[in-house]
């Protein structure tokens, strides 16, 4: 097996794994707030406190995966095309 074939095989495996991940759990944890849905700040006594709601995930703590977003979009285009 050549090196290129091996690289392609690895790439396909990663893509397949990612597709499976997108199908199994379409939502990932928000990287901005780590899934809390809000920023954490500390009050004057140093205790953790709920801060502003996260704007990136609209305070849900979840973000749709790019792969799933593409899948949803492709599916919508396909449906509109067949109707
Ligand atoms: Zn967030």
mmCIF file of N, CA and C and ligand atoms in Angstrom:
data_model
loop_
_atom_site.group_PDB
_atom_site.id
_atom_site.type_symbol
_atom_site.label_atom_id
_atom_site.label_comp_id
_atom_site.label_asym_id
_atom_site.label_seq_id
_atom_site.Cartn_x
_atom_site.Cartn_y
_atom_site.Cartn_z
ATOM 1 N N UNK A 1 0.851 -1.211 0.000
ATOM 2 C CA UNK A 1 0.000 0.000 0.000
ATOM 3 C C UNK A 1 0.878 1.249 0.000
ATOM 4 N N UNK A 2 0.579 2.159 -0.873
ATOM 5 C CA UNK A 2 1.365 3.396 -0.909
ATOM 6 C C UNK A 2 0.949 4.330 0.220
ATOM 7 N N UNK A 3 1.750 5.325 0.425
ATOM 8 C CA UNK A 3 1.505 6.287 1.503
ATOM 9 C C UNK A 3 0.240 7.102 1.228
ATOM 10 N N UNK A 4 0.019 7.428 -0.039
ATOM 11 C CA UNK A 4 -1.153 8.237 -0.420
ATOM 12 C C UNK A 4 -2.444 7.465 -0.149
ATOM 13 N N UNK A 5 -2.433 6.194 -0.514
ATOM 14 C CA UNK A 5 -3.604 5.340 -0.277
ATOM 15 C C UNK A 5 -3.908 5.251 1.207
ATOM 16 N N UNK A 6 -2.854 5.173 1.997
ATOM 17 C CA UNK A 6 -2.992 5.097 3.447
ATOM 18 C C UNK A 6 -3.587 6.404 3.995
ATOM 19 N N UNK A 7 -3.105 7.523 3.461
ATOM 20 C CA UNK A 7 -3.594 8.839 3.883
ATOM 21 C C UNK A 7 -5.066 9.002 3.521
ATOM 22 N N UNK A 8 -5.437 8.561 2.341
ATOM 23 C CA UNK A 8 -6.828 8.645 1.877
ATOM 24 C C UNK A 8 -7.725 7.782 2.759
ATOM 25 N N UNK A 9 -7.228 6.593 3.091
ATOM 26 C CA UNK A 9 -7.978 5.677 3.954
ATOM 27 C C UNK A 9 -8.217 6.299 5.327
ATOM 28 N N UNK A 10 -7.197 6.950 5.855
ATOM 29 C CA UNK A 10 -7.303 7.615 7.153
ATOM 30 C C UNK A 10 -8.314 8.759 7.093
ATOM 31 N N UNK A 11 -8.249 9.521 6.012
ATOM 32 C CA UNK A 11 -9.136 10.662 5.820
ATOM 33 C C UNK A 11 -10.589 10.209 5.738
ATOM 34 N N UNK A 12 -10.795 9.114 5.018
ATOM 35 C CA UNK A 12 -12.146 8.559 4.871
ATOM 36 C C UNK A 12 -12.681 8.060 6.206
ATOM 37 N N UNK A 13 -11.795 7.465 6.985
ATOM 38 C CA UNK A 13 -12.166 6.952 8.302
ATOM 39 C C UNK A 13 -12.589 8.099 9.220
ATOM 40 N N UNK A 14 -11.843 9.187 9.167
ATOM 41 C CA UNK A 14 -12.130 10.375 9.983
ATOM 42 C C UNK A 14 -13.470 10.983 9.555
ATOM 43 N N UNK A 15 -13.663 11.097 8.238
ATOM 44 C CA UNK A 15 -14.901 11.661 7.699
ATOM 45 C C UNK A 15 -16.107 10.811 8.107
ATOM 46 N N UNK A 16 -15.917 9.497 8.006
ATOM 47 C CA UNK A 16 -16.975 8.549 8.366
ATOM 48 C C UNK A 16 -17.310 8.673 9.852
ATOM 49 N N UNK A 17 -16.266 8.762 10.656
ATOM 50 C CA UNK A 17 -16.440 8.895 12.104
ATOM 51 C C UNK A 17 -17.156 10.184 12.449
ATOM 52 N N UNK A 18 -16.774 11.247 11.754
ATOM 53 C CA UNK A 18 -17.385 12.559 11.997
ATOM 54 C C UNK A 18 -18.851 12.559 11.591
ATOM 55 N N UNK A 19 -19.153 11.917 10.463
ATOM 56 C CA UNK A 19 -20.532 11.810 9.992
ATOM 57 C C UNK A 19 -21.380 11.044 11.000
ATOM 58 N N UNK A 20 -20.811 9.983 11.530
ATOM 59 C CA UNK A 20 -21.506 9.179 12.537
ATOM 60 C C UNK A 20 -21.762 9.995 13.790
ATOM 61 N N UNK A 21 -20.780 10.787 14.148
ATOM 62 C CA UNK A 21 -20.891 11.655 15.328
ATOM 63 C C UNK A 21 -22.002 12.691 15.121
ATOM 64 N N UNK A 22 -22.049 13.264 13.924
ATOM 65 C CA UNK A 22 -23.061 14.268 13.595
ATOM 66 C C UNK A 22 -24.457 13.659 13.598
ATOM 67 N N UNK A 23 -24.553 12.411 13.160
ATOM 68 C CA UNK A 23 -25.839 11.726 13.121
ATOM 69 C C UNK A 23 -26.292 11.336 14.523
ATOM 70 N N UNK A 24 -25.336 10.893 15.333
ATOM 71 C CA UNK A 24 -25.655 10.422 16.685
ATOM 72 C C UNK A 24 -25.974 11.576 17.617
ATOM 73 N N UNK A 25 -25.149 12.617 17.583
ATOM 74 C CA UNK A 25 -25.405 13.779 18.440
ATOM 75 C C UNK A 25 -25.185 15.049 17.622
ATOM 76 N N UNK A 26 -26.273 15.584 17.066
ATOM 77 C CA UNK A 26 -26.147 16.758 16.198
ATOM 78 C C UNK A 26 -25.680 18.016 16.914
ATOM 79 N N UNK A 27 -25.773 18.021 18.219
ATOM 80 C CA UNK A 27 -25.366 19.219 18.935
ATOM 81 C C UNK A 27 -24.099 18.970 19.736
ATOM 82 N N UNK A 28 -23.208 19.916 19.673
ATOM 83 C CA UNK A 28 -21.990 19.855 20.465
ATOM 84 C C UNK A 28 -22.071 20.898 21.561
ATOM 85 N N UNK A 29 -21.166 20.795 22.507
ATOM 86 C CA UNK A 29 -21.138 21.761 23.594
ATOM 87 C C UNK A 29 -20.583 23.086 23.081
ATOM 88 N N UNK A 30 -21.196 24.153 23.528
ATOM 89 C CA UNK A 30 -20.744 25.487 23.138
ATOM 90 C C UNK A 30 -19.354 25.723 23.693
ATOM 91 N N UNK A 31 -18.463 26.148 22.821
ATOM 92 C CA UNK A 31 -17.076 26.343 23.247
ATOM 93 C C UNK A 31 -16.880 27.683 23.949
ATOM 94 N N UNK A 32 -17.838 28.589 23.736
ATOM 95 C CA UNK A 32 -17.708 29.905 24.360
ATOM 96 C C UNK A 32 -18.012 29.841 25.852
ATOM 97 N N UNK A 33 -19.051 29.094 26.210
ATOM 98 C CA UNK A 33 -19.472 29.038 27.617
ATOM 99 C C UNK A 33 -19.301 27.644 28.215
ATOM 100 N N UNK A 34 -18.689 26.719 27.467
ATOM 101 C CA UNK A 34 -18.468 25.343 27.920
ATOM 102 C C UNK A 34 -19.764 24.625 28.311
ATOM 103 N N UNK A 35 -20.852 24.973 27.638
ATOM 104 C CA UNK A 35 -22.115 24.284 27.860
ATOM 105 C C UNK A 35 -22.954 24.828 29.001
ATOM 106 N N UNK A 36 -22.511 25.894 29.627
ATOM 107 C CA UNK A 36 -23.272 26.461 30.742
ATOM 108 C C UNK A 36 -24.433 27.326 30.249
ATOM 109 N N UNK A 37 -24.262 27.941 29.101
ATOM 110 C CA UNK A 37 -25.297 28.830 28.575
ATOM 111 C C UNK A 37 -25.131 30.257 29.066
ATOM 112 N N UNK A 38 -24.170 30.464 29.957
ATOM 113 C CA UNK A 38 -23.915 31.810 30.454
ATOM 114 C C UNK A 38 -22.457 31.924 30.876
ATOM 115 N N UNK A 39 -21.992 33.114 30.939
ATOM 116 C CA UNK A 39 -20.614 33.328 31.373
ATOM 117 C C UNK A 39 -20.567 33.243 32.893
ATOM 118 N N UNK A 40 -19.476 32.735 33.414
ATOM 119 C CA UNK A 40 -19.353 32.670 34.871
ATOM 120 C C UNK A 40 -18.375 33.732 35.345
ATOM 121 N N UNK A 41 -18.834 34.487 36.290
ATOM 122 C CA UNK A 41 -17.958 35.485 36.906
ATOM 123 C C UNK A 41 -17.947 35.233 38.413
ATOM 124 N N UNK A 42 -17.117 35.898 39.095
ATOM 125 C CA UNK A 42 -17.083 35.737 40.561
ATOM 126 C C UNK A 42 -17.537 37.032 41.214
ATOM 127 N N UNK A 43 -18.262 36.892 42.311
ATOM 128 C CA UNK A 43 -18.720 38.086 43.022
ATOM 129 C C UNK A 43 -17.591 38.621 43.916
ATOM 130 N N UNK A 44 -17.889 39.617 44.715
ATOM 131 C CA UNK A 44 -16.841 40.270 45.502
ATOM 132 C C UNK A 44 -16.212 39.333 46.540
ATOM 133 N N UNK A 45 -16.982 38.303 46.935
ATOM 134 C CA UNK A 45 -16.437 37.339 47.909
ATOM 135 C C UNK A 45 -15.685 36.195 47.224
ATOM 136 N N UNK A 46 -15.618 36.254 45.888
ATOM 137 C CA UNK A 46 -14.867 35.237 45.146
ATOM 138 C C UNK A 46 -15.657 33.991 44.831
ATOM 139 N N UNK A 47 -16.976 34.034 45.075
ATOM 140 C CA UNK A 47 -17.794 32.864 44.758
ATOM 141 C C UNK A 47 -18.228 32.910 43.301
ATOM 142 N N UNK A 48 -18.320 31.752 42.643
ATOM 143 C CA UNK A 48 -18.783 31.761 41.243
ATOM 144 C C UNK A 48 -20.223 32.239 41.132
ATOM 145 N N UNK A 49 -20.456 33.049 40.141
ATOM 146 C CA UNK A 49 -21.754 33.694 39.965
ATOM 147 C C UNK A 49 -22.154 33.590 38.506
ATOM 148 N N UNK A 50 -23.439 33.533 38.273
ATOM 149 C CA UNK A 50 -23.941 33.487 36.905
ATOM 150 C C UNK A 50 -23.777 34.852 36.245
ATOM 151 N N UNK A 51 -23.095 34.866 35.112
ATOM 152 C CA UNK A 51 -22.881 36.128 34.412
ATOM 153 C C UNK A 51 -23.895 36.333 33.313
ATOM 154 N N UNK A 52 -23.479 36.998 32.293
ATOM 155 C CA UNK A 52 -24.348 37.277 31.148
ATOM 156 C C UNK A 52 -24.685 35.995 30.394
ATOM 157 N N UNK A 53 -25.870 35.944 29.817
ATOM 158 C CA UNK A 53 -26.245 34.811 28.983
ATOM 159 C C UNK A 53 -25.348 34.773 27.747
ATOM 160 N N UNK A 54 -24.995 33.577 27.324
ATOM 161 C CA UNK A 54 -24.104 33.422 26.188
ATOM 162 C C UNK A 54 -24.847 33.779 24.907
ATOM 163 N N UNK A 55 -24.257 34.655 24.154
ATOM 164 C CA UNK A 55 -24.918 35.098 22.911
ATOM 165 C C UNK A 55 -24.692 34.113 21.774
ATOM 166 N N UNK A 56 -23.589 33.379 21.849
ATOM 167 C CA UNK A 56 -23.212 32.483 20.759
ATOM 168 C C UNK A 56 -24.163 31.284 20.641
ATOM 169 N N UNK A 57 -24.622 30.765 21.768
ATOM 170 C CA UNK A 57 -25.512 29.605 21.747
ATOM 171 C C UNK A 57 -26.919 29.989 22.198
ATOM 172 N N UNK A 58 -27.197 31.272 22.355
ATOM 173 C CA UNK A 58 -28.494 31.782 22.834
ATOM 174 C C UNK A 58 -28.870 31.157 24.176
ATOM 175 N N UNK A 59 -27.893 31.041 25.047
ATOM 176 C CA UNK A 59 -28.055 30.552 26.420
ATOM 177 C C UNK A 59 -28.514 29.099 26.511
ATOM 178 N N UNK A 60 -28.325 28.310 25.449
ATOM 179 C CA UNK A 60 -28.704 26.906 25.490
ATOM 180 C C UNK A 60 -27.522 26.028 25.902
ATOM 181 N N UNK A 61 -26.316 26.526 25.711
ATOM 182 C CA UNK A 61 -25.119 25.742 26.026
ATOM 183 C C UNK A 61 -24.771 24.748 24.935
ATOM 184 N N UNK A 62 -25.597 24.686 23.900
ATOM 185 C CA UNK A 62 -25.366 23.737 22.808
ATOM 186 C C UNK A 62 -25.167 24.488 21.493
ATOM 187 N N UNK A 63 -24.342 23.910 20.678
ATOM 188 C CA UNK A 63 -24.104 24.477 19.353
ATOM 189 C C UNK A 63 -24.295 23.364 18.335
ATOM 190 N N UNK A 64 -24.988 23.685 17.246
ATOM 191 C CA UNK A 64 -25.176 22.679 16.199
ATOM 192 C C UNK A 64 -23.836 22.425 15.502
ATOM 193 N N UNK A 65 -23.551 21.162 15.254
ATOM 194 C CA UNK A 65 -22.290 20.814 14.602
ATOM 195 C C UNK A 65 -22.309 21.262 13.143
ATOM 196 N N UNK A 66 -21.155 21.670 12.652
ATOM 197 C CA UNK A 66 -21.048 22.147 11.267
ATOM 198 C C UNK A 66 -21.478 21.063 10.291
ATOM 199 N N UNK A 67 -21.132 19.828 10.589
ATOM 200 C CA UNK A 67 -21.490 18.697 9.722
ATOM 201 C C UNK A 67 -22.988 18.501 9.664
ATOM 202 N N UNK A 68 -23.640 18.630 10.815
ATOM 203 C CA UNK A 68 -25.091 18.460 10.886
ATOM 204 C C UNK A 68 -25.793 19.617 10.175
ATOM 205 N N UNK A 69 -25.212 20.794 10.323
ATOM 206 C CA UNK A 69 -25.767 21.985 9.677
ATOM 207 C C UNK A 69 -25.765 21.786 8.167
ATOM 208 N N UNK A 70 -24.657 21.267 7.667
ATOM 209 C CA UNK A 70 -24.522 20.980 6.231
ATOM 210 C C UNK A 70 -25.534 19.918 5.802
ATOM 211 N N UNK A 71 -25.703 18.896 6.656
ATOM 212 C CA UNK A 71 -26.632 17.804 6.375
ATOM 213 C C UNK A 71 -28.069 18.332 6.306
ATOM 214 N N UNK A 72 -28.443 19.170 7.273
ATOM 215 C CA UNK A 72 -29.781 19.764 7.296
ATOM 216 C C UNK A 72 -30.027 20.598 6.045
ATOM 217 N N UNK A 73 -29.023 21.358 5.680
ATOM 218 C CA UNK A 73 -29.113 22.232 4.521
ATOM 219 C C UNK A 73 -29.252 21.418 3.227
ATOM 220 N N UNK A 74 -28.465 20.365 3.122
ATOM 221 C CA UNK A 74 -28.499 19.487 1.947
ATOM 222 C C UNK A 74 -29.862 18.806 1.836
ATOM 223 N N UNK A 75 -30.387 18.390 2.982
ATOM 224 C CA UNK A 75 -31.676 17.710 3.022
ATOM 225 C C UNK A 75 -32.799 18.657 2.585
ATOM 226 N N UNK A 76 -32.715 19.897 3.036
ATOM 227 C CA UNK A 76 -33.729 20.899 2.683
ATOM 228 C C UNK A 76 -33.718 21.170 1.180
ATOM 229 N N UNK A 77 -32.520 21.301 0.623
ATOM 230 C CA UNK A 77 -32.373 21.559 -0.808
ATOM 231 C C UNK A 77 -32.935 20.375 -1.603
ATOM 232 N N UNK A 78 -32.644 19.173 -1.103
ATOM 233 C CA UNK A 78 -33.110 17.953 -1.772
ATOM 234 C C UNK A 78 -34.646 17.893 -1.755
ATOM 235 N N UNK A 79 -35.242 18.208 -0.604
ATOM 236 C CA UNK A 79 -36.700 18.183 -0.465
ATOM 237 C C UNK A 79 -37.354 19.209 -1.386
ATOM 238 N N UNK A 80 -36.773 20.418 -1.388
ATOM 239 C CA UNK A 80 -37.332 21.477 -2.235
ATOM 240 C C UNK A 80 -37.213 21.124 -3.712
ATOM 241 N N UNK A 81 -36.157 20.404 -4.027
ATOM 242 C CA UNK A 81 -35.932 20.007 -5.423
ATOM 243 C C UNK A 81 -36.907 18.942 -5.899
ATOM 244 N N UNK A 82 -37.347 18.076 -4.992
ATOM 245 C CA UNK A 82 -38.217 16.974 -5.396
ATOM 246 C C UNK A 82 -39.697 17.340 -5.345
ATOM 247 N N UNK A 83 -40.034 18.388 -4.603
ATOM 248 C CA UNK A 83 -41.438 18.787 -4.490
ATOM 249 C C UNK A 83 -41.957 19.432 -5.770
HETATM 250 ZN ZN1 LIG B 1 -22.585 29.374 24.805
#
